[in-house]
CSV table of C-alpha atoms in Angstrom, one decimal:
chain,number,residue,atom,x,y,z
A,24,UNK,CA,5.9,171.3,270.8
A,25,UNK,CA,9.3,173.1,270.9
A,26,UNK,CA,10.9,173.3,274.3
A,27,UNK,CA,12.3,176.8,274.2
A,28,UNK,CA,14.4,176.2,277.4
A,29,UNK,CA,16.6,173.9,275.3
A,30,UNK,CA,17.9,176.7,273.1
A,31,UNK,CA,20.3,179.4,274.6
A,32,UNK,CA,20.0,183.0,273.5
A,33,UNK,CA,22.7,184.4,271.2
A,34,UNK,CA,25.9,184.7,273.3
A,35,UNK,CA,26.8,188.1,271.7
A,36,UNK,CA,25.4,191.6,271.3
A,37,UNK,CA,24.9,193.0,267.8
A,38,UNK,CA,27.0,196.1,267.1
A,39,UNK,CA,26.6,196.4,263.3
A,40,UNK,CA,23.7,195.5,261.0
A,41,UNK,CA,23.3,195.0,257.3
A,42,UNK,CA,19.8,195.9,256.0
A,43,UNK,CA,18.0,193.3,253.9
A,44,UNK,CA,14.7,193.3,252.1
A,45,UNK,CA,12.6,190.8,250.2
A,46,UNK,CA,11.5,191.4,246.6
A,47,UNK,CA,8.0,190.3,245.7
A,48,UNK,CA,7.0,186.9,244.4
A,49,UNK,CA,6.8,187.9,240.7
A,50,UNK,CA,10.3,189.4,240.9
A,51,UNK,CA,11.6,186.3,242.6
A,52,UNK,CA,10.2,184.1,239.8
A,53,UNK,CA,11.9,186.3,237.2
A,54,UNK,CA,15.2,186.3,239.1
A,55,UNK,CA,15.1,182.5,239.3
A,56,UNK,CA,14.4,182.1,235.6
A,57,UNK,CA,17.3,184.5,234.9
A,58,UNK,CA,19.5,182.3,237.1
A,59,UNK,CA,18.6,179.2,235.2
A,60,UNK,CA,17.0,177.6,238.3
A,61,UNK,CA,20.3,177.5,240.0
A,62,UNK,CA,20.5,179.2,243.4
A,63,UNK,CA,24.2,179.8,243.0
A,64,UNK,CA,23.5,182.2,240.1
A,65,UNK,CA,21.2,184.5,242.1
A,66,UNK,CA,22.5,187.8,243.2
A,67,UNK,CA,22.9,188.3,246.9
A,68,UNK,CA,20.9,191.5,246.9
A,69,UNK,CA,17.8,189.6,245.7
A,70,UNK,CA,18.0,187.1,248.6
A,71,UNK,CA,16.1,187.6,251.9
A,72,UNK,CA,17.6,184.9,254.1
A,73,UNK,CA,20.7,183.4,252.6
A,74,UNK,CA,21.3,179.8,253.6
A,75,UNK,CA,23.3,178.8,250.6
A,76,UNK,CA,26.4,178.0,252.6
A,77,UNK,CA,28.2,178.5,255.9
A,78,UNK,CA,31.5,178.9,254.0
A,79,UNK,CA,32.9,182.4,254.4
A,80,UNK,CA,29.5,183.8,255.4
A,81,UNK,CA,30.4,184.2,259.1
A,82,UNK,CA,30.0,187.4,261.1
A,83,UNK,CA,33.4,188.3,262.7
A,84,UNK,CA,33.8,189.6,266.2
A,85,UNK,CA,35.0,193.0,267.3
A,86,UNK,CA,38.3,191.5,268.2
A,87,UNK,CA,38.6,190.0,264.7
A,88,UNK,CA,37.8,193.3,263.1
A,89,UNK,CA,40.4,194.9,265.3
A,90,UNK,CA,42.9,192.3,264.2
A,91,UNK,CA,42.3,193.3,260.6
A,92,UNK,CA,43.7,196.7,261.4
A,93,UNK,CA,46.9,195.0,262.6
A,94,UNK,CA,47.7,193.3,259.3
A,95,UNK,CA,51.4,193.0,258.5
A,96,UNK,CA,51.3,192.8,254.7
A,97,UNK,CA,54.9,191.9,254.2
A,98,UNK,CA,55.5,189.6,251.3
A,99,UNK,CA,57.4,187.2,253.5
A,100,UNK,CA,57.7,186.6,257.2
A,101,UNK,CA,54.5,188.4,258.3
A,102,UNK,CA,54.0,188.6,262.0
A,103,UNK,CA,50.4,187.6,261.4
A,104,UNK,CA,51.6,184.3,259.9
A,105,UNK,CA,53.6,183.6,263.0
A,106,UNK,CA,50.5,184.3,265.1
A,107,UNK,CA,48.4,181.9,263.0
A,108,UNK,CA,51.2,179.3,262.9
A,109,UNK,CA,51.5,179.3,266.7
A,110,UNK,CA,47.7,179.2,267.2
A,111,UNK,CA,47.1,176.3,264.8
A,112,UNK,CA,49.9,174.3,266.4
A,113,UNK,CA,48.6,175.0,269.9
A,114,UNK,CA,45.0,173.9,268.9
A,115,UNK,CA,45.7,171.0,266.6
A,116,UNK,CA,49.2,169.8,267.7
A,117,UNK,CA,50.7,169.3,264.3
A,118,UNK,CA,54.3,170.0,263.5
A,119,UNK,CA,53.9,171.9,260.2
A,120,UNK,CA,51.5,174.5,258.8
A,121,UNK,CA,51.1,175.6,255.1
A,122,UNK,CA,48.5,178.5,254.7
A,123,UNK,CA,46.3,178.5,251.6
A,124,UNK,CA,43.7,180.9,250.2
A,125,UNK,CA,40.9,178.5,251.2
A,126,UNK,CA,40.2,174.9,251.9
A,127,UNK,CA,40.3,173.6,248.4
A,128,UNK,CA,43.8,175.1,248.0
A,129,UNK,CA,44.8,172.7,250.8
A,130,UNK,CA,43.0,169.8,249.2
A,131,UNK,CA,44.8,170.5,245.9
A,132,UNK,CA,48.2,170.5,247.6
A,133,UNK,CA,47.6,167.4,249.6
A,134,UNK,CA,46.2,165.5,246.6
A,135,UNK,CA,49.3,166.4,244.5
A,136,UNK,CA,51.9,165.4,247.1
A,137,UNK,CA,50.2,162.4,248.6
A,138,UNK,CA,48.4,160.5,245.8
A,139,UNK,CA,50.1,158.3,243.2
A,140,UNK,CA,47.9,157.6,240.1
A,141,UNK,CA,45.8,154.5,240.7
A,142,UNK,CA,45.8,154.7,244.5
A,143,UNK,CA,42.6,154.6,246.5
A,144,UNK,CA,41.6,157.3,248.9
A,145,UNK,CA,39.0,155.9,251.3
A,146,UNK,CA,36.8,158.4,253.0
A,147,UNK,CA,33.7,158.7,255.2
A,148,UNK,CA,31.5,159.9,252.3
A,149,UNK,CA,32.7,162.1,249.5
A,150,UNK,CA,32.7,165.9,249.4
A,151,UNK,CA,32.5,167.6,246.0
A,152,UNK,CA,35.8,169.6,245.8
A,153,UNK,CA,37.7,167.0,247.9
A,154,UNK,CA,36.8,164.2,245.6
A,155,UNK,CA,37.5,166.3,242.5
A,156,UNK,CA,41.1,167.1,243.6
A,157,UNK,CA,41.7,163.4,244.6
A,158,UNK,CA,40.4,162.1,241.2
A,159,UNK,CA,42.1,164.9,239.2
A,160,UNK,CA,45.4,163.7,240.7
A,161,UNK,CA,44.8,160.1,239.8
A,162,UNK,CA,43.2,158.9,243.0
A,163,UNK,CA,40.1,156.6,243.3
A,164,UNK,CA,37.6,157.6,246.0
A,165,UNK,CA,36.2,154.7,248.0
A,166,UNK,CA,33.3,155.2,250.5
A,167,UNK,CA,33.9,153.7,253.9
A,168,UNK,CA,31.2,155.5,255.9
A,169,UNK,CA,28.8,153.3,258.0
A,170,UNK,CA,25.7,152.3,256.0
A,171,UNK,CA,23.4,154.1,258.3
A,172,UNK,CA,24.7,157.5,257.0
A,173,UNK,CA,23.0,156.9,253.7
A,174,UNK,CA,19.6,156.5,255.3
A,175,UNK,CA,18.0,159.9,256.2
A,176,UNK,CA,15.4,158.4,258.5
A,177,UNK,CA,17.7,156.8,261.0
A,178,UNK,CA,18.3,158.8,264.1
A,179,UNK,CA,21.4,157.3,265.5
A,180,UNK,CA,24.5,159.1,267.0
A,181,UNK,CA,27.8,159.5,265.1
A,182,UNK,CA,26.5,158.6,261.7
A,183,UNK,CA,29.7,160.0,260.3
A,184,UNK,CA,31.8,157.0,261.7
A,185,UNK,CA,34.0,155.0,259.4
A,186,UNK,CA,32.9,151.4,258.9
A,187,UNK,CA,36.1,149.6,260.0
A,188,UNK,CA,35.2,146.4,258.3
A,189,UNK,CA,34.9,148.3,255.0
A,190,UNK,CA,38.3,149.9,255.5
A,191,UNK,CA,39.9,146.6,256.5
A,192,UNK,CA,38.4,144.8,253.5
A,193,UNK,CA,39.8,147.5,251.1
A,194,UNK,CA,43.3,147.2,252.6
A,195,UNK,CA,43.1,143.4,252.3
A,196,UNK,CA,41.9,143.5,248.7
A,197,UNK,CA,44.0,146.3,247.3
A,198,UNK,CA,47.1,146.3,249.5
A,199,UNK,CA,48.2,149.0,251.9
A,200,UNK,CA,50.7,150.3,249.3
A,201,UNK,CA,47.8,151.1,247.0
A,202,UNK,CA,46.1,153.3,249.5
A,203,UNK,CA,47.3,156.9,249.5
A,204,UNK,CA,45.7,157.9,252.8
A,205,UNK,CA,42.4,157.8,254.7
A,206,UNK,CA,40.5,161.0,254.4
A,207,UNK,CA,38.4,161.4,257.5
A,208,UNK,CA,35.9,164.3,257.6
A,209,UNK,CA,34.8,165.7,260.9
A,210,UNK,CA,31.9,166.4,260.6
A,211,UNK,CA,30.5,164.7,257.4
A,212,UNK,CA,28.9,167.4,255.3
A,213,UNK,CA,26.9,165.5,252.7
A,214,UNK,CA,25.6,163.0,255.4
A,215,UNK,CA,23.9,165.9,257.0
A,216,UNK,CA,26.7,167.4,259.1
A,217,UNK,CA,27.1,164.1,261.0
A,218,UNK,CA,29.9,163.8,263.6
A,219,UNK,CA,32.5,161.1,264.1
A,220,UNK,CA,33.1,159.6,267.6
A,221,UNK,CA,36.4,159.8,269.4
A,222,UNK,CA,36.4,156.0,269.7
A,223,UNK,CA,36.0,155.6,266.0
A,224,UNK,CA,38.9,158.0,265.3
A,225,UNK,CA,41.1,155.9,267.7
A,226,UNK,CA,40.1,152.7,265.9
A,227,UNK,CA,40.8,154.1,262.5
A,228,UNK,CA,44.2,155.3,263.8
A,229,UNK,CA,45.0,151.9,265.2
A,230,UNK,CA,44.0,150.0,262.1
A,231,UNK,CA,45.9,152.3,259.7
A,232,UNK,CA,49.0,152.4,261.9
A,233,UNK,CA,49.3,148.6,261.6
A,234,UNK,CA,49.5,149.0,257.9
A,235,UNK,CA,51.6,152.1,257.7
A,236,UNK,CA,48.7,154.2,256.1
A,237,UNK,CA,48.4,157.9,256.9
A,238,UNK,CA,45.2,159.6,258.0
A,239,UNK,CA,44.4,163.1,257.1
A,240,UNK,CA,41.3,164.8,258.6
A,241,UNK,CA,39.1,167.2,256.7
A,242,UNK,CA,39.0,169.6,259.7
A,243,UNK,CA,36.6,172.1,258.3
A,244,UNK,CA,33.9,171.7,261.0
A,245,UNK,CA,36.0,170.0,263.7
A,246,UNK,CA,34.8,172.3,266.5
A,247,UNK,CA,31.2,171.3,265.8
A,248,UNK,CA,32.3,167.7,265.9
A,249,UNK,CA,34.0,168.3,269.2
A,250,UNK,CA,30.7,169.6,270.6
A,251,UNK,CA,28.9,166.4,269.7
A,252,UNK,CA,31.6,164.4,271.4
A,253,UNK,CA,31.2,166.4,274.6
A,254,UNK,CA,27.4,166.2,274.4
A,255,UNK,CA,27.0,162.5,273.4
A,256,UNK,CA,30.2,160.4,274.0
A,257,UNK,CA,30.7,159.0,277.5
A,258,UNK,CA,33.8,160.2,279.2
A,259,UNK,CA,34.0,163.6,277.5
A,260,UNK,CA,31.2,165.5,279.3
A,261,UNK,CA,33.7,167.3,281.5
A,262,UNK,CA,36.3,167.9,278.9
A,263,UNK,CA,36.7,171.4,277.3
A,264,UNK,CA,36.2,171.8,273.6
A,265,UNK,CA,39.8,172.7,273.3
A,266,UNK,CA,40.9,169.4,275.0
A,267,UNK,CA,38.6,167.4,272.8
A,268,UNK,CA,39.8,169.0,269.6
A,269,UNK,CA,43.4,168.4,270.6
A,270,UNK,CA,42.7,164.7,271.3
A,271,UNK,CA,40.8,164.3,268.0
A,272,UNK,CA,43.8,165.4,265.9
A,273,UNK,CA,46.3,163.3,267.9
A,274,UNK,CA,44.8,160.4,265.8
A,275,UNK,CA,45.7,162.1,262.5
A,276,UNK,CA,48.9,162.7,260.5
A,277,UNK,CA,47.6,166.0,259.2
A,278,UNK,CA,44.6,167.9,258.0
A,279,UNK,CA,43.1,170.2,255.5
A,280,UNK,CA,41.1,173.2,256.8
A,281,UNK,CA,38.8,175.6,255.3
A,282,UNK,CA,39.0,178.6,257.7
A,283,UNK,CA,35.8,179.9,256.2
A,284,UNK,CA,33.8,177.7,258.6
A,285,UNK,CA,35.0,176.9,262.1
A,286,UNK,CA,37.7,179.6,262.1
A,287,UNK,CA,35.0,182.2,261.8
A,288,UNK,CA,36.5,184.2,258.9
A,289,UNK,CA,35.4,185.0,255.3
A,290,UNK,CA,38.5,183.6,253.5
A,291,UNK,CA,41.5,181.4,254.1
A,292,UNK,CA,42.6,177.9,254.9
A,293,UNK,CA,45.6,175.7,255.6
A,294,UNK,CA,47.2,172.3,255.4
A,295,UNK,CA,48.8,170.7,258.4
A,296,UNK,CA,51.1,167.7,258.7
A,297,UNK,CA,53.8,166.0,260.8
A,298,UNK,CA,55.8,164.4,257.9
A,299,UNK,CA,58.9,166.5,257.1
A,300,UNK,CA,59.2,165.3,253.5
A,301,UNK,CA,55.5,166.0,252.7
A,302,UNK,CA,56.0,169.5,254.3
A,303,UNK,CA,58.9,170.2,252.0
A,304,UNK,CA,56.9,169.1,249.0
A,305,UNK,CA,53.9,171.2,250.1
A,306,UNK,CA,56.1,174.3,250.6
A,307,UNK,CA,57.4,173.9,247.0
A,308,UNK,CA,53.9,173.6,245.5
A,309,UNK,CA,52.3,176.4,247.6
A,310,UNK,CA,54.6,178.8,245.9
A,311,UNK,CA,53.3,177.7,242.5
A,312,UNK,CA,49.5,177.6,243.3
A,313,UNK,CA,48.9,179.8,246.3
A,314,UNK,CA,51.7,182.2,247.4
A,315,UNK,CA,54.7,182.3,249.7
A,316,UNK,CA,54.8,179.6,252.4
A,317,UNK,CA,54.3,182.5,254.9
A,318,UNK,CA,51.0,183.7,253.4
A,319,UNK,CA,49.7,181.1,251.0
A,320,UNK,CA,47.2,183.4,249.2
A,321,UNK,CA,46.0,185.2,252.3
A,322,UNK,CA,46.6,188.8,253.3
A,323,UNK,CA,48.3,189.3,256.7
A,324,UNK,CA,45.1,190.8,258.1
A,325,UNK,CA,43.1,187.7,257.1
A,326,UNK,CA,45.6,185.4,258.9
A,327,UNK,CA,45.3,187.6,262.0
A,328,UNK,CA,41.5,187.3,261.9
A,329,UNK,CA,41.7,183.6,261.4
A,330,UNK,CA,44.0,183.1,264.4
A,331,UNK,CA,41.6,185.1,266.6
A,332,UNK,CA,38.6,183.3,265.2
A,333,UNK,CA,40.0,179.9,265.8
A,334,UNK,CA,40.4,180.7,269.5
A,335,UNK,CA,36.9,182.1,269.7
A,336,UNK,CA,35.4,179.0,268.1
A,337,UNK,CA,36.6,176.9,271.0
A,338,UNK,CA,34.5,178.9,273.5
A,339,UNK,CA,31.7,176.6,274.8
A,340,UNK,CA,29.0,179.3,274.8
A,341,UNK,CA,29.7,180.0,271.1
A,342,UNK,CA,29.7,176.4,269.9
A,343,UNK,CA,26.7,175.4,272.0
A,344,UNK,CA,24.6,178.2,270.6
A,345,UNK,CA,25.8,177.5,267.1
A,346,UNK,CA,24.8,173.8,267.1
A,347,UNK,CA,21.6,174.3,269.0
A,348,UNK,CA,20.4,177.1,266.7
A,349,UNK,CA,20.7,174.6,263.8
A,350,UNK,CA,18.9,172.0,265.9
A,351,UNK,CA,16.1,174.5,266.6
A,352,UNK,CA,15.3,174.8,262.9
A,353,UNK,CA,15.4,171.1,262.6
A,354,UNK,CA,13.0,170.6,265.5
A,355,UNK,CA,10.6,173.1,264.0
A,356,UNK,CA,10.6,171.2,260.7
A,357,UNK,CA,10.3,167.7,262.3
A,358,UNK,CA,7.4,168.8,264.4
A,359,UNK,CA,5.6,169.9,261.2
A,360,UNK,CA,6.2,166.5,259.6
A,361,UNK,CA,8.8,167.8,257.1
A,362,UNK,CA,11.2,165.1,256.0
A,363,UNK,CA,14.8,165.9,256.9
A,364,UNK,CA,18.0,164.0,257.6
A,365,UNK,CA,18.1,162.8,261.1
A,366,UNK,CA,19.7,163.5,263.5
A,367,UNK,CA,20.2,167.2,262.8
A,368,UNK,CA,23.9,167.9,262.3
A,369,UNK,CA,26.1,170.8,263.2
A,370,UNK,CA,25.9,173.3,260.4
A,371,UNK,CA,22.7,172.7,258.4
A,372,UNK,CA,19.3,171.2,258.2
A,373,UNK,CA,19.0,168.9,255.2
A,374,UNK,CA,15.6,168.5,253.6
A,375,UNK,CA,15.1,165.0,252.2
A,376,UNK,CA,14.1,165.9,248.6
A,377,UNK,CA,13.2,162.3,247.7
A,378,UNK,CA,10.4,162.3,250.3
A,379,UNK,CA,9.6,166.0,249.9
A,380,UNK,CA,9.1,165.6,246.2
A,381,UNK,CA,8.1,162.0,246.0
A,382,UNK,CA,6.4,162.6,242.7
A,383,UNK,CA,9.8,163.3,241.0
A,384,UNK,CA,12.4,160.7,240.0
A,385,UNK,CA,16.0,161.4,240.9
A,386,UNK,CA,16.8,162.0,237.2
A,387,UNK,CA,14.3,164.9,237.4
A,388,UNK,CA,16.6,166.6,239.9
A,389,UNK,CA,14.2,167.0,242.8
A,390,UNK,CA,16.6,168.7,245.1
A,391,UNK,CA,17.6,171.3,242.5
A,392,UNK,CA,13.9,171.9,241.9
A,393,UNK,CA,13.1,172.2,245.6
A,394,UNK,CA,15.9,174.6,246.2
A,395,UNK,CA,14.7,176.9,243.4
A,396,UNK,CA,11.1,176.8,244.7
A,397,UNK,CA,12.1,177.6,248.3
A,398,UNK,CA,13.6,180.9,246.9
A,399,UNK,CA,10.4,181.6,245.0
A,400,UNK,CA,8.2,180.8,248.0
A,401,UNK,CA,9.9,183.0,250.5
A,402,UNK,CA,13.2,184.5,249.3
A,403,UNK,CA,15.2,181.8,251.1
A,404,UNK,CA,18.3,180.7,249.3
A,405,UNK,CA,19.5,177.1,249.9
A,406,UNK,CA,21.5,174.6,247.8
A,407,UNK,CA,21.1,171.2,246.2
A,408,UNK,CA,23.2,168.3,247.6
A,409,UNK,CA,22.2,165.3,245.5
A,410,UNK,CA,22.5,164.0,242.0
A,411,UNK,CA,23.6,167.3,240.5
A,412,UNK,CA,26.3,167.8,243.1
A,413,UNK,CA,27.5,164.2,242.7
A,414,UNK,CA,28.4,164.7,239.0
A,415,UNK,CA,29.1,162.0,236.5
A,416,UNK,CA,31.3,158.9,236.4
A,417,UNK,CA,34.5,160.0,234.6
A,418,UNK,CA,34.6,156.6,232.7
A,419,UNK,CA,31.0,155.9,231.9
A,420,UNK,CA,29.6,159.4,231.7
A,421,UNK,CA,26.6,158.3,233.8
A,422,UNK,CA,25.3,160.4,236.6
A,423,UNK,CA,26.4,159.3,240.1
A,424,UNK,CA,23.2,158.6,242.0
A,425,UNK,CA,23.7,159.1,245.7
A,426,UNK,CA,21.2,157.6,248.1
A,427,UNK,CA,20.8,161.0,249.7
A,428,UNK,CA,19.0,163.6,247.6
A,429,UNK,CA,18.9,166.7,249.8
A,430,UNK,CA,18.5,170.4,250.0
A,431,UNK,CA,20.9,172.0,252.5
A,432,UNK,CA,19.6,174.9,254.7
A,433,UNK,CA,23.0,176.0,255.8
A,434,UNK,CA,23.2,178.4,258.8
A,435,UNK,CA,26.0,181.0,258.7
A,436,UNK,CA,27.8,181.6,262.1
A,437,UNK,CA,26.7,184.5,264.2
A,438,UNK,CA,24.6,186.0,261.4
A,439,UNK,CA,20.9,185.0,262.0
A,440,UNK,CA,18.7,184.9,265.0
A,441,UNK,CA,16.0,182.4,266.1
A,442,UNK,CA,13.4,184.7,264.5
A,443,UNK,CA,15.0,184.1,261.2
A,444,UNK,CA,14.8,180.3,261.8
A,445,UNK,CA,11.1,180.8,262.4
A,446,UNK,CA,10.7,182.5,259.1
A,447,UNK,CA,12.6,179.8,257.3
A,448,UNK,CA,10.5,177.1,258.9
A,449,UNK,CA,7.4,178.9,257.8
A,450,UNK,CA,8.5,179.1,254.2
A,451,UNK,CA,9.3,175.4,254.1
A,452,UNK,CA,6.0,174.4,255.7
A,453,UNK,CA,4.1,176.6,253.3
A,454,UNK,CA,5.8,175.0,250.3
A,455,UNK,CA,5.3,171.5,251.6
A,456,UNK,CA,1.6,172.0,251.5
A,457,UNK,CA,1.7,172.3,247.7
A,458,UNK,CA,4.9,170.3,247.1
A,459,UNK,CA,3.4,168.2,244.3
A,460,UNK,CA,3.2,171.4,242.2
A,461,UNK,CA,7.0,171.4,242.1
A,462,UNK,CA,8.2,170.5,238.6
A,463,UNK,CA,11.3,168.6,237.6
A,464,UNK,CA,14.3,170.1,235.8
A,465,UNK,CA,16.8,169.2,233.0
A,466,UNK,CA,20.1,170.7,232.0
A,467,UNK,CA,20.4,173.4,229.4
A,468,UNK,CA,24.1,174.0,230.3
A,469,UNK,CA,26.2,171.4,232.1
A,470,UNK,CA,29.9,172.2,232.9
A,471,UNK,CA,32.2,169.2,233.0
A,472,UNK,CA,33.5,169.8,236.5
A,473,UNK,CA,31.7,170.7,239.7
A,474,UNK,CA,28.6,171.4,237.7
A,475,UNK,CA,26.4,172.4,240.6
A,476,UNK,CA,28.1,175.8,240.8
A,477,UNK,CA,27.3,177.1,237.3
A,478,UNK,CA,24.9,174.7,235.6
A,479,UNK,CA,21.7,176.1,234.2
A,480,UNK,CA,18.3,174.3,234.0
A,481,UNK,CA,14.8,174.6,232.6
A,482,UNK,CA,11.6,172.8,233.5
A,483,UNK,CA,10.8,169.5,231.9
A,484,UNK,CA,7.8,170.0,229.6
């Protein structure tokens, strides 16, 4: 049974609401057919509980909304940029900041300035847009995450850790000069939102420093990672979240950040670094792809909201509730025997579609099928994170076949209550009872890049 004393109430009061309603089942079937069985192609107004992503779906605080009214929309030298610049440097400790319109803008800049064609980019499991930018600029992704991360049934802490032996072997075989940088995600999204331990970050830094290799963090959910360190790593239980975050980034040369997650805003991102030469190169390219170095594709008001949101995210009461609300949903599903990735991570509960739809092969897109049926069952929008998201090998044209085939139930920050999690759990449990009725899918339209966003499907006859 769920121990309700484990889950703190929402550390906020609700001051504004957005009404939602659920259309009936027949209408949901029609909407899903029109969307080509792709939850990305559904209209928001047709969704009851939207767990598609936690990216840009946050609810902002009264202080953030107040900050929007203080936007300095000067084309250059906005005071909001200076506020963001000072806040980011205070929190992360890096020397330079380049704002971007969102995280993938930062990924693009970093990939262009730091990767030479043919170089390897080792990382603790790929992420879709990150890998695309790396490969588009001539890099070769190489997975160095610990093996346990690929097994959804293993409930061990810090499954996002780098396997140091894998990294050392890559350096020995390819040479340090053929490694662009190490891309270290904190937390690891596609592994289930799994954190990286502080000790592992130190060890990666020590190893790379010996060989003159830079380390760039994907900082998107770094505050969630800091909470897990405080909760689970010896020696950090009495540290503040801010202190933990600052130490985490002392082991990196820079980072990319999607502010649409842990900065608690709806748009924006940035690239940080210590290297002066890389900073100059990034400033030149940001003008081409994003905007002036003092706004990088963001309005002044958005930079102000991001600076405020980043500080709010470091509050213990906020991040404790955020992580434990996700864990609450995971515990509801585990208690019902629903197969999920364990342990539950920081931003989402991942259904194990292989075990949920054990009658379908991976080539029949079980995660894509499951996500579509969840919407039909109860108006809950989720997303596929499996073979469709993994894409194709650019040389052979064959589908990448990740070991994890999952559906991500992603919880927006400060948006839903525990009661919403109860509803979601009920929908999943109801569908699980007739899971073998779920039919496989095939492509009817497949874009060449990042196909999961816009692909269309139909049932296999």
